[in-house]
Amino acid sequence: MLGNITIGQYFPGDSLLHRMDPRTKILATLIYIVAIFFAQTVVSYLFVTAFTVWVIWMSKLPVRLLWNALKPLWIIIVFTLAIHVFTSTGTVLWQWSFIHITKEGLQMGVLMTARLVYLILFSSLLTYTTSPIRLTDGIERLLRPFQRLGVPSHELAMMMTIALRFIPTLLEETDRIMKAQESRGADFTTGSLVKRAKSMVPLLVPLFISAFRRADDLAVAMEARCYRGGEGRTRMKELCYTRLDTVSMSILILVVLIILVMRFYAV
Amino acid sequence: MPIVLDSVTYTYGQGTPFEKQALTGISLTINEGEFIGIIGHTGSGKSTLVQHLNGLLHPTEGQVTVNGINLADKTEEAKQSRHMVGMVFQYPEHQLFEETIAKDIAFGPTNLGLTQEEIEQRVKDAMDFVGLDYKTYADRSPFHLSGGQMRRVAIAGVVAMKPKYLVLDEPSAGLDPAGREEIFAEIMRLHKEQGVTVILVSHNMEDISKMATRLLVIDDGKVLLDGKPIDIFMKYRETLQKAGVDVPPVSQLTAYLNQRGLPVSEEAITVDDVVASIESLKKR
Ligand SMILES: Nc1ncnc2c1ncn2[C@@H]1O[C@H](COP(=O)(O)OP(=O)(O)O)[C@@H](O)[C@H]1O
Ligand SMILES: [Mg+2]
């Protein structure tokens, strides 16, 4: 029941996207997400759509996976659409008592929803094609210039790595404890809200204890291997930019320029 | 009142990219009064199989019935049937949560909706059963016990529900030999004195050969062998090794002695049996 959560899950593969340097991917995703907000006309939206579809195709990920990324957010998506469709003023297309749909609202709603969907798709592309380790490596390197300003880039990255590493473990643990308590007659799914909140105690107490135990074990293990922070730490897999990254970044910058030009001339 | 598995197939994460078929068409009848040992290498599907016995997992195909009642049903009857099968997970001490030992053991009986006196009686009996003195331990925190004691509290919590069937998934993992002996002695007493049907998952052949009346060898989600332990050790040594499980040392020894021309009884299970057999050979 907990096994089908896919947020931020890496899907191994060997596409060009998988092979890109994580730094390039992170920067490109950030730039592109900002750029999407500059698209305004229908033509520029078509262009953004085409580019997004092309990148998805390049990633060679199963379409179902991306669909899964959108599914948990469908409420927000529907909500965005509804707000725009029902609350805009303009040429009325359809009316029933106080509810009305306008042409402008419909257009705006569709465009805003598309924006949101591309945003989600692109960020999930990043996490689907980059293993958590490479992702945090990339973040650490990108944050390094800010170290002088007091940003603990290594510690932040290490915390993220550990958190990501333990998400599946804790989910597994939750599943196991739930099953154990269910075999003792616990009921997590029925009853009033208060009763259900109370029924979480036999789940949460063991879960917290186990999390602390794991944290303790991990700390000891890290200490035993002489971990003492990022200072002077070398790595097994150095990140390095390749021609692929140069080309990808150039393409992206070109795409962003086109979007900006389209906005400027209102094409 | 047997537990019957009818061509049970189970797939984890069906419909996701991480699909994994863990059980394939398992048909099986567990009769009351049996002591069943389940053995197989890691990942062969033992835990998945036993979780079907009290409805924690429902088969993707096929069905599991206890007493003729399908565990996947949503009826009150099916719920009752699930409670007849107690389940002790691997590292059961990780499920403790109450402030006191007595309260933790009472969790199961309370969920059964028993009266206060009945609950108290069951807690006393269960603690007595696993050898924890009620007066000394009832009001202590379960988190200040040793690993072995914590596990006994956890087992008491399941025993207090008075299940007709008791499933134990590797109950001795991570215990020292003394702790292991104690746990197994308790399980054996439960079986002998209270007539509880026991299903014991382990990858220690020796433990199983001493206690089980029937052995199931699981390999790759299927039942590879099913029979009396001693028959399986004698006849299927190679099949066992291919499935990645070892014959118990005593059986290895008797086989070796026979091979070298000393006809000790191959039915010997303990070291004492072997010694007795050799003694009787000397007398002849
Ligand atoms: N929650 C789960 N999600 C996905 N696959 C699982 C899960 N639990 C077990 N499996 C897989 O099912 C198979 C059988 O596992 P399990 O029943 O735990 O084996 P055993 O108890 O014999 O070691 C293994 O290949 C394991 O990786
Ligand atoms: Mg197991």
Coordinates of C-alpha atoms and ligand atoms in Angstrom, one line a residue:
Chain A
M1 CA 0.0 0.0 0.0
L2 CA 3.0 2.3 0.6
G3 CA 5.0 0.8 -2.2
N4 CA 3.6 2.9 -5.0
I5 CA 4.9 6.3 -4.0
T6 CA 7.2 7.5 -6.8
I7 CA 8.1 11.0 -5.9
G8 CA 11.7 11.6 -6.5
Q9 CA 12.4 8.1 -7.6
Y10 CA 15.3 7.3 -9.8
F11 CA 14.6 5.3 -12.9
P12 CA 17.8 3.8 -14.1
G13 CA 18.6 4.1 -17.8
D14 CA 21.2 5.1 -20.4
S15 CA 19.6 8.0 -22.3
L16 CA 21.5 11.2 -23.1
L17 CA 19.5 12.8 -20.2
H18 CA 20.8 10.1 -17.8
R19 CA 24.3 10.7 -18.9
M20 CA 24.3 14.5 -18.5
D21 CA 26.1 16.0 -15.6
P22 CA 23.7 16.6 -12.7
R23 CA 24.9 20.2 -12.4
T24 CA 23.8 20.9 -15.9
K25 CA 20.5 19.2 -15.3
I26 CA 19.8 21.1 -12.2
L27 CA 20.7 24.5 -13.7
A28 CA 18.8 23.7 -16.9
T29 CA 15.7 22.7 -15.0
L30 CA 15.7 25.9 -13.0
I31 CA 16.3 28.1 -16.0
Y32 CA 13.6 26.3 -18.0
I33 CA 11.0 26.5 -15.2
V34 CA 11.6 30.3 -15.0
A35 CA 11.5 30.5 -18.8
I36 CA 8.1 28.8 -19.0
F37 CA 6.6 31.7 -17.1
F38 CA 7.7 34.1 -19.9
A39 CA 5.6 32.1 -22.5
Q40 CA 2.3 33.9 -23.0
T41 CA 1.0 33.5 -26.5
V42 CA -0.5 30.3 -28.0
V43 CA 2.4 30.0 -30.4
S44 CA 5.0 30.2 -27.7
Y45 CA 3.1 27.6 -25.7
L46 CA 3.1 25.3 -28.7
F47 CA 6.8 25.8 -28.9
V48 CA 7.3 25.0 -25.1
T49 CA 5.1 21.9 -25.5
A50 CA 7.1 20.7 -28.5
F51 CA 10.3 21.2 -26.6
T52 CA 9.0 19.4 -23.4
V53 CA 7.7 16.5 -25.5
W54 CA 11.1 16.3 -27.2
V55 CA 13.0 16.2 -24.0
I56 CA 10.7 13.5 -22.5
W57 CA 11.2 11.5 -25.7
M58 CA 14.9 11.9 -25.3
S59 CA 14.8 10.6 -21.7
K60 CA 13.4 7.2 -23.0
L61 CA 11.3 7.0 -19.8
P62 CA 8.1 5.0 -19.9
V63 CA 5.2 7.5 -20.3
R64 CA 3.4 5.8 -17.5
L65 CA 6.1 6.9 -15.1
L66 CA 5.5 10.6 -15.9
W67 CA 1.8 10.1 -15.6
N68 CA 2.4 8.7 -12.1
A69 CA 4.3 11.9 -11.2
L70 CA 1.3 14.0 -12.2
K71 CA -1.3 11.8 -10.5
P72 CA -0.7 12.9 -6.8
L73 CA -1.0 16.5 -7.8
W74 CA -4.2 16.2 -9.8
I75 CA -6.2 18.1 -7.2
I76 CA -4.0 21.1 -7.6
I77 CA -4.1 20.8 -11.3
V78 CA -7.9 20.6 -11.4
F79 CA -8.1 23.5 -8.9
T80 CA -5.9 25.7 -11.0
L81 CA -8.0 25.0 -14.1
A82 CA -11.3 25.6 -12.2
I83 CA -10.2 28.9 -10.7
H84 CA -9.3 30.4 -14.0
V85 CA -12.2 29.0 -16.0
F86 CA -14.9 30.0 -13.5
T87 CA -13.6 33.3 -12.2
S88 CA -12.4 35.3 -15.2
T89 CA -14.4 38.0 -16.8
G90 CA -14.8 38.4 -20.6
T91 CA -16.9 37.0 -23.5
V92 CA -19.4 34.6 -21.9
L93 CA -19.6 31.3 -23.6
W94 CA -21.9 29.4 -21.2
Q95 CA -23.9 30.5 -18.2
W96 CA -26.1 28.8 -15.6
S97 CA -27.4 31.0 -12.7
F98 CA -24.2 32.6 -11.3
I99 CA -21.8 30.2 -12.8
H100 CA -20.3 31.3 -16.1
I101 CA -17.5 30.2 -18.4
T102 CA -15.7 32.9 -20.5
K103 CA -13.5 32.5 -23.5
E104 CA -10.7 34.3 -21.8
G105 CA -11.1 32.2 -18.6
L106 CA -10.9 29.0 -20.6
Q107 CA -7.8 30.1 -22.5
M108 CA -6.1 31.3 -19.4
G109 CA -7.0 28.2 -17.5
V110 CA -5.6 25.9 -20.1
L111 CA -2.4 27.8 -20.4
M112 CA -1.9 28.1 -16.6
T113 CA -2.6 24.3 -16.2
A114 CA -0.1 23.5 -19.0
R115 CA 2.5 25.7 -17.2
L116 CA 2.0 23.7 -14.0
V117 CA 2.0 20.4 -15.7
Y118 CA 5.3 21.2 -17.6
L119 CA 6.8 22.4 -14.3
I120 CA 6.0 19.1 -12.6
L121 CA 7.1 17.0 -15.6
F122 CA 10.4 18.8 -15.9
S123 CA 11.3 18.5 -12.3
S124 CA 10.3 14.8 -12.2
L125 CA 12.5 14.3 -15.3
L126 CA 15.4 15.6 -13.3
T127 CA 14.8 13.2 -10.4
Y128 CA 13.9 10.3 -12.7
T129 CA 17.1 10.5 -14.7
T130 CA 19.5 11.4 -11.9
S131 CA 20.4 9.0 -9.0
P132 CA 20.0 10.6 -5.6
I133 CA 23.7 10.4 -5.0
R134 CA 24.5 12.3 -8.2
L135 CA 21.7 14.8 -7.5
T136 CA 23.1 15.7 -4.1
D137 CA 26.6 15.8 -5.5
G138 CA 25.5 18.3 -8.1
I139 CA 23.7 20.4 -5.5
E140 CA 26.8 20.4 -3.3
R141 CA 29.0 21.5 -6.1
L142 CA 26.5 24.2 -7.2
L143 CA 26.3 25.5 -3.6
R144 CA 30.0 25.5 -3.1
P145 CA 30.6 29.1 -4.2
F146 CA 28.2 30.2 -1.4
Q147 CA 30.3 28.4 1.3
R148 CA 32.1 31.7 1.9
L149 CA 28.8 33.2 2.8
G150 CA 28.4 30.6 5.4
V151 CA 26.3 28.1 3.5
P152 CA 27.3 24.6 4.7
S153 CA 27.0 23.1 1.3
H154 CA 28.6 19.7 2.2
E155 CA 26.5 19.3 5.3
L156 CA 23.3 20.2 3.4
A157 CA 24.1 17.7 0.7
M158 CA 25.0 15.0 3.2
M159 CA 21.7 15.5 5.0
M160 CA 19.8 15.3 1.8
T161 CA 21.6 12.1 0.8
I162 CA 20.9 10.5 4.1
A163 CA 17.2 11.6 4.1
L164 CA 16.7 10.3 0.6
R165 CA 18.5 7.1 1.4
F166 CA 16.2 6.4 4.4
I167 CA 12.9 7.2 2.8
P168 CA 12.4 3.7 1.4
T169 CA 13.8 2.1 4.5
L170 CA 11.3 4.0 6.7
L171 CA 8.4 3.2 4.4
E172 CA 9.4 -0.5 4.6
E173 CA 9.6 -0.2 8.4
T174 CA 6.2 1.5 8.5
D175 CA 4.7 -1.3 6.4
R176 CA 6.2 -3.9 8.7
I177 CA 5.1 -2.3 12.0
M178 CA 1.6 -1.7 10.6
K179 CA 1.4 -5.4 9.7
A180 CA 2.7 -6.4 13.1
Q181 CA 0.1 -4.3 14.9
E182 CA -2.7 -5.3 12.5
S183 CA -1.9 -8.9 13.5
R184 CA -2.5 -7.9 17.1
G185 CA -5.9 -6.6 16.1
A186 CA -5.0 -2.9 15.5
D187 CA -7.3 -1.1 13.0
F188 CA -5.8 1.8 11.2
T189 CA -8.5 2.4 8.6
T190 CA -12.0 2.6 10.3
G191 CA -13.6 4.6 13.1
S192 CA -13.9 8.3 13.9
L193 CA -11.0 10.8 13.4
V194 CA -10.1 10.7 17.1
K195 CA -10.1 6.9 17.2
R196 CA -7.9 6.8 14.1
A197 CA -5.5 9.4 15.4
K198 CA -5.2 7.3 18.6
S199 CA -4.6 4.1 16.6
M200 CA -1.5 5.8 15.1
V201 CA 0.3 5.6 18.5
P202 CA 1.2 1.9 18.2
L203 CA 2.6 2.8 14.8
L204 CA 4.4 6.0 15.5
V205 CA 6.2 5.1 18.7
P206 CA 8.0 2.1 17.3
L207 CA 8.7 4.1 14.1
F208 CA 10.4 6.9 16.0
I209 CA 12.3 4.5 18.1
S210 CA 13.6 2.7 15.1
A211 CA 14.5 6.0 13.3
F212 CA 16.5 7.1 16.3
R213 CA 18.2 3.7 16.5
R214 CA 19.1 3.9 12.8
A215 CA 20.4 7.4 13.2
D216 CA 22.5 6.3 16.1
D217 CA 23.9 3.3 14.2
L218 CA 24.6 5.4 11.1
A219 CA 26.5 8.0 13.2
V220 CA 28.6 5.3 14.8
A221 CA 29.3 3.7 11.4
M222 CA 30.3 7.1 9.9
E223 CA 32.5 7.9 12.8
A224 CA 34.1 4.5 12.6
R225 CA 35.1 5.3 9.0
C226 CA 36.6 8.6 10.1
Y227 CA 34.0 10.8 8.6
R228 CA 34.6 14.4 9.7
G229 CA 32.7 16.6 7.3
G230 CA 33.5 17.8 3.8
E231 CA 36.9 19.3 4.5
G232 CA 39.4 17.6 2.2
R233 CA 37.1 14.8 1.3
T234 CA 37.7 13.2 -2.1
R235 CA 35.1 11.2 -4.1
M236 CA 35.1 8.0 -6.1
K237 CA 33.1 9.5 -9.0
E238 CA 34.2 13.0 -9.8
L239 CA 31.6 15.1 -11.7
C240 CA 32.9 16.3 -15.0
Y241 CA 31.4 18.4 -17.8
T242 CA 31.5 16.8 -21.2
R243 CA 30.6 18.0 -24.7
L244 CA 27.1 16.6 -24.1
D245 CA 26.6 19.2 -21.3
T246 CA 27.9 22.0 -23.5
V247 CA 25.6 21.1 -26.3
S248 CA 22.6 20.6 -24.0
M249 CA 23.1 23.9 -22.3
S250 CA 23.5 25.7 -25.6
I251 CA 20.3 24.1 -26.9
L252 CA 18.5 25.2 -23.7
I253 CA 19.8 28.7 -23.9
L254 CA 18.6 28.9 -27.5
V255 CA 15.2 27.7 -26.5
V256 CA 15.0 30.3 -23.7
L257 CA 16.1 33.0 -26.1
I258 CA 13.3 32.0 -28.5
I259 CA 10.7 32.1 -25.8
L260 CA 11.9 35.6 -24.7
V261 CA 11.9 36.9 -28.3
M262 CA 8.4 35.5 -28.7
R263 CA 7.3 37.4 -25.7
F264 CA 9.0 40.6 -26.7
Y265 CA 7.3 40.6 -30.1
A266 CA 4.2 39.1 -28.7
V267 CA 4.1 36.4 -31.4
Chain B
M1 CA -10.2 -26.6 10.8
P2 CA -7.3 -26.4 8.4
I3 CA -5.8 -23.4 6.6
V4 CA -6.0 -24.0 2.9
L5 CA -4.1 -22.2 0.2
D6 CA -5.5 -22.7 -3.3
S7 CA -3.0 -21.9 -6.1
V8 CA -1.9 -18.7 -4.5
T9 CA 0.1 -16.3 -6.6
Y10 CA 1.4 -13.0 -5.2
T11 CA 3.0 -10.1 -7.1
Y12 CA 4.5 -7.1 -5.3
G13 CA 3.9 -3.7 -6.9
Q14 CA 1.6 -5.0 -9.6
G15 CA 1.3 -2.6 -12.5
T16 CA 4.5 -0.6 -11.6
P17 CA 7.9 -0.9 -13.2
F18 CA 9.1 -2.6 -10.0
E19 CA 6.7 -5.6 -10.4
K20 CA 8.0 -8.7 -8.6
Q21 CA 6.3 -12.1 -8.5
A22 CA 7.1 -13.5 -5.1
L23 CA 4.8 -16.6 -5.0
T24 CA 3.7 -18.8 -7.9
G25 CA 0.7 -21.1 -7.7
I26 CA 1.2 -22.4 -4.1
S27 CA -1.4 -25.0 -3.0
L28 CA -1.1 -26.2 0.5
T29 CA -3.1 -27.5 3.4
I30 CA -2.1 -26.8 7.0
N31 CA -3.9 -29.1 9.4
E32 CA -4.5 -28.4 13.1
G33 CA -1.9 -29.9 15.4
E34 CA 0.9 -29.8 12.9
F35 CA 4.3 -28.2 13.6
I36 CA 5.4 -26.9 10.2
G37 CA 8.9 -25.7 9.5
I38 CA 9.4 -23.5 6.5
I39 CA 12.9 -23.1 5.1
G40 CA 14.4 -21.5 2.0
H41 CA 17.2 -19.1 1.2
T42 CA 16.8 -15.3 1.5
G43 CA 14.3 -13.9 -0.9
S44 CA 12.7 -17.2 -1.7
G45 CA 9.3 -16.0 -0.5
K46 CA 8.9 -17.4 3.0
S47 CA 7.8 -14.1 4.6
T48 CA 5.4 -13.4 1.7
L49 CA 3.9 -16.8 2.1
V50 CA 3.3 -16.6 5.8
Q51 CA 1.8 -13.2 5.6
H52 CA -1.0 -14.7 3.6
L53 CA -1.9 -17.0 6.5
N54 CA -3.5 -14.2 8.5
G55 CA -4.7 -12.0 5.7
L56 CA -1.9 -9.3 5.9
L57 CA -1.4 -9.9 2.2
H58 CA -4.2 -11.1 -0.1
P59 CA -3.3 -13.3 -3.0
T60 CA -3.1 -11.7 -6.5
E61 CA -4.6 -14.9 -7.8
G62 CA -6.0 -17.9 -5.9
Q63 CA -7.4 -17.8 -2.3
V64 CA -6.6 -18.6 1.3
T65 CA -9.3 -20.0 3.5
V66 CA -9.2 -20.7 7.2
N67 CA -12.0 -23.1 8.3
G68 CA -13.6 -22.6 4.9
I69 CA -13.7 -18.8 5.3
N70 CA -12.0 -16.7 2.7
L71 CA -9.6 -14.3 4.4
A72 CA -10.0 -11.7 1.7
D73 CA -13.7 -11.3 2.6
K74 CA -14.7 -8.1 4.3
T75 CA -17.0 -9.8 6.7
E76 CA -16.8 -10.0 10.5
E77 CA -16.4 -13.7 10.2
A78 CA -13.2 -13.3 8.1
K79 CA -11.9 -10.8 10.7
Q80 CA -12.4 -13.4 13.4
S81 CA -10.6 -16.0 11.3
R82 CA -7.6 -13.7 10.9
H83 CA -7.4 -13.4 14.6
M84 CA -7.2 -17.1 14.9
V85 CA -3.8 -16.9 13.3
G86 CA -1.2 -15.2 15.4
M87 CA 1.9 -13.7 13.8
V88 CA 5.3 -13.1 15.2
F89 CA 7.4 -11.1 12.8
Q90 CA 11.2 -11.0 12.5
Y91 CA 12.5 -8.7 15.2
P92 CA 9.1 -8.5 17.0
E93 CA 10.6 -6.4 19.7
H94 CA 10.5 -3.5 17.2
Q95 CA 6.8 -3.3 17.5
L96 CA 6.7 -2.6 21.3
F97 CA 5.2 0.8 22.1
E98 CA 3.5 1.0 25.5
E99 CA 4.8 2.5 28.7
T100 CA 4.7 -0.8 30.6
I101 CA 5.1 -4.4 29.7
A102 CA 1.7 -5.4 30.9
K103 CA 0.0 -2.7 28.8
D104 CA 1.9 -3.7 25.7
I105 CA 0.9 -7.4 26.1
A106 CA -2.7 -6.3 26.7
F107 CA -2.9 -4.5 23.4
G108 CA -3.9 -7.6 21.4
P109 CA -6.5 -8.9 23.9
T110 CA -8.0 -5.4 24.3
N111 CA -8.5 -5.2 20.5
L112 CA -10.3 -8.5 20.8
G113 CA -12.8 -6.8 23.0
L114 CA -12.4 -8.9 26.1
T115 CA -13.4 -8.0 29.6
Q116 CA -10.9 -6.3 31.9
E117 CA -10.5 -9.3 34.1
E118 CA -10.1 -11.6 31.2
I119 CA -7.4 -9.3 29.7
E120 CA -5.5 -9.2 33.0
Q121 CA -5.7 -13.0 33.3
R122 CA -4.4 -13.4 29.8
V123 CA -1.5 -11.0 30.4
K124 CA -0.5 -12.9 33.5
D125 CA -0.7 -16.2 31.7
A126 CA 1.3 -15.0 28.8
M127 CA 4.0 -13.5 30.9
D128 CA 4.1 -16.6 33.0
F129 CA 4.4 -18.5 29.8
V130 CA 7.4 -16.7 28.4
G131 CA 9.1 -16.8 31.8
L132 CA 8.7 -13.2 32.9
D133 CA 7.7 -12.8 36.5
Y134 CA 4.4 -10.7 36.6
K135 CA 5.2 -9.0 39.9
T136 CA 8.7 -7.9 38.9
Y137 CA 8.1 -6.9 35.3
A138 CA 4.4 -5.9 34.8
D139 CA 5.0 -2.2 35.5
R140 CA 8.4 -1.8 33.9
S141 CA 9.1 -0.2 30.6
P142 CA 9.6 -2.7 27.8
F143 CA 12.4 -0.5 26.5
H144 CA 14.7 -1.1 29.4
L145 CA 14.9 -4.9 28.8
S146 CA 17.6 -6.9 27.1
G147 CA 17.0 -7.9 23.5
G148 CA 16.0 -11.4 24.3
Q149 CA 13.6 -10.3 27.0
M150 CA 12.0 -7.7 24.7
R151 CA 11.4 -10.4 22.2
R152 CA 9.8 -12.5 24.8
V153 CA 7.5 -9.6 25.7
A154 CA 6.6 -9.3 22.0
I155 CA 5.9 -13.0 21.7
A156 CA 3.8 -12.9 24.9
G157 CA 1.8 -10.1 23.2
V158 CA 0.8 -12.5 20.4
V159 CA 0.3 -15.5 22.7
A160 CA -2.1 -13.5 24.9
M161 CA -4.5 -13.4 21.9
K162 CA -4.7 -17.2 22.2
P163 CA -4.4 -17.9 18.5
K164 CA -5.1 -21.4 17.2
Y165 CA -2.3 -21.1 14.8
L166 CA 1.0 -19.3 15.5
V167 CA 3.2 -18.2 12.7
L168 CA 6.8 -17.2 13.7
D169 CA 9.0 -15.6 11.1
E170 CA 12.7 -16.2 12.1
P171 CA 12.0 -15.8 15.8
S172 CA 15.6 -16.5 16.7
A173 CA 17.3 -14.0 14.4
G174 CA 19.9 -12.0 16.3
L175 CA 19.7 -13.9 19.6
D176 CA 22.5 -15.7 21.4
P177 CA 22.3 -19.5 21.6
A178 CA 20.9 -19.4 25.1
G179 CA 18.2 -17.0 24.1
R180 CA 17.4 -19.1 21.1
E181 CA 17.0 -22.2 23.2
E182 CA 14.6 -20.5 25.5
I183 CA 12.4 -19.1 22.7
F184 CA 12.3 -22.5 21.0
A185 CA 11.5 -24.3 24.3
E186 CA 8.6 -21.9 24.8
I187 CA 7.3 -22.5 21.3
M188 CA 7.5 -26.2 21.8
R189 CA 5.6 -26.0 25.0
L190 CA 2.9 -23.9 23.3
H191 CA 2.6 -26.6 20.7
K192 CA 2.6 -29.5 23.2
E193 CA 0.6 -28.2 26.1
Q194 CA -1.9 -25.9 24.4
G195 CA -2.1 -27.8 21.1
V196 CA -1.3 -24.6 19.0
T197 CA -0.5 -25.3 15.4
V198 CA 2.9 -23.8 14.8
I199 CA 4.3 -22.5 11.5
L200 CA 8.0 -21.7 12.0
V201 CA 10.1 -19.9 9.4
S202 CA 13.8 -20.3 9.9
H203 CA 16.9 -20.8 7.9
N204 CA 18.5 -22.8 10.6
M205 CA 17.9 -26.4 9.6
E206 CA 19.0 -27.8 12.9
D207 CA 16.2 -26.0 14.8
I208 CA 13.6 -27.1 12.4
S209 CA 14.7 -30.7 12.2
K210 CA 14.4 -31.0 16.0
M211 CA 10.9 -29.6 16.3
A212 CA 8.9 -29.7 13.1
T213 CA 6.7 -32.6 12.1
R214 CA 6.5 -31.4 8.6
L215 CA 9.0 -29.4 6.5
L216 CA 8.3 -27.1 3.6
V217 CA 11.2 -26.1 1.4
I218 CA 10.5 -23.0 -0.5
D219 CA 12.5 -22.0 -3.6
D220 CA 11.8 -19.1 -6.0
G221 CA 8.2 -18.7 -4.8
K222 CA 7.2 -22.3 -5.1
V223 CA 7.0 -25.3 -2.7
L224 CA 10.0 -27.4 -3.7
L225 CA 9.6 -30.2 -1.1
D226 CA 7.0 -31.0 1.4
G227 CA 7.3 -33.9 3.8
K228 CA 8.7 -35.3 7.0
P229 CA 12.0 -33.5 7.8
I230 CA 14.0 -36.7 8.2
D231 CA 12.7 -38.1 4.9
I232 CA 13.7 -34.9 3.1
F233 CA 17.2 -34.8 4.7
M234 CA 17.7 -38.4 3.7
K235 CA 16.4 -38.4 0.2
Y236 CA 16.8 -35.0 -1.2
R237 CA 20.2 -33.8 -0.1
E238 CA 21.1 -32.6 -3.5
T239 CA 17.8 -30.9 -4.2
L240 CA 18.2 -29.0 -0.9
Q241 CA 21.7 -27.9 -1.7
K242 CA 20.5 -26.6 -5.1
A243 CA 17.8 -24.6 -3.4
G244 CA 20.6 -23.0 -1.3
V245 CA 19.8 -24.7 2.1
D246 CA 22.0 -26.9 4.0
V247 CA 21.2 -30.3 5.5
P248 CA 21.6 -30.1 9.3
P249 CA 25.1 -31.0 10.5
V250 CA 23.9 -34.2 12.2
S251 CA 22.4 -35.5 9.0
Q252 CA 25.6 -34.5 7.2
L253 CA 27.5 -36.5 9.7
T254 CA 25.3 -39.6 9.5
A255 CA 25.5 -39.5 5.7
Y256 CA 29.3 -39.3 5.9
L257 CA 29.6 -42.1 8.4
N258 CA 27.4 -44.3 6.2
Q259 CA 29.4 -43.4 3.2
R260 CA 32.6 -44.5 5.0
G261 CA 31.0 -47.8 6.0
L262 CA 29.6 -47.2 9.5
P263 CA 25.9 -48.0 9.3
V264 CA 24.6 -45.5 11.9
S265 CA 20.9 -44.8 11.7
E266 CA 20.2 -42.0 9.2
E267 CA 17.1 -41.1 11.2
A268 CA 19.2 -39.6 14.0
I269 CA 18.3 -35.9 14.5
T270 CA 20.3 -34.9 17.6
V271 CA 23.9 -35.7 18.5
D272 CA 22.6 -37.9 21.3
D273 CA 20.7 -40.0 18.7
V274 CA 24.0 -40.5 16.8
V275 CA 25.8 -41.5 20.0
A276 CA 23.1 -44.0 20.9
S277 CA 23.2 -45.4 17.4
I278 CA 26.9 -45.9 17.5
E279 CA 26.7 -47.4 21.0
S280 CA 24.2 -49.9 19.8
L281 CA 26.5 -50.8 16.8
K282 CA 29.4 -51.4 19.2
K283 CA 27.3 -53.8 21.3
R284 CA 26.5 -55.9 18.3
Ligands
LIG1 N1 7.5 -5.0 0.1 C1 8.1 -5.6 -1.0 N2 8.0 -5.0 -2.2 C2 8.6 -5.5 -3.3 N3 9.2 -6.7 -3.3 C3 9.3 -7.4 -2.2 C4 8.7 -6.9 -0.9 N4 8.9 -7.8 0.1 C5 9.6 -8.8 -0.5 N5 9.8 -8.6 -1.8 C6 10.5 -9.5 -2.8 O1 9.8 -10.7 -2.8 C7 10.7 -11.8 -2.8 C8 10.4 -12.7 -1.6 O2 10.7 -12.0 -0.4 P1 10.4 -12.6 1.0 O3 9.1 -13.2 1.1 O4 10.7 -11.5 2.0 O5 11.5 -13.7 1.1 P2 12.2 -14.4 2.4 O6 11.3 -14.1 3.6 O7 12.2 -15.9 2.0 O8 13.6 -13.9 2.5 C9 12.1 -11.2 -2.8 O9 12.6 -11.2 -4.1 C10 11.9 -9.8 -2.3 O10 12.8 -8.9 -2.9
MG2 MG 11.9 -13.2 5.4

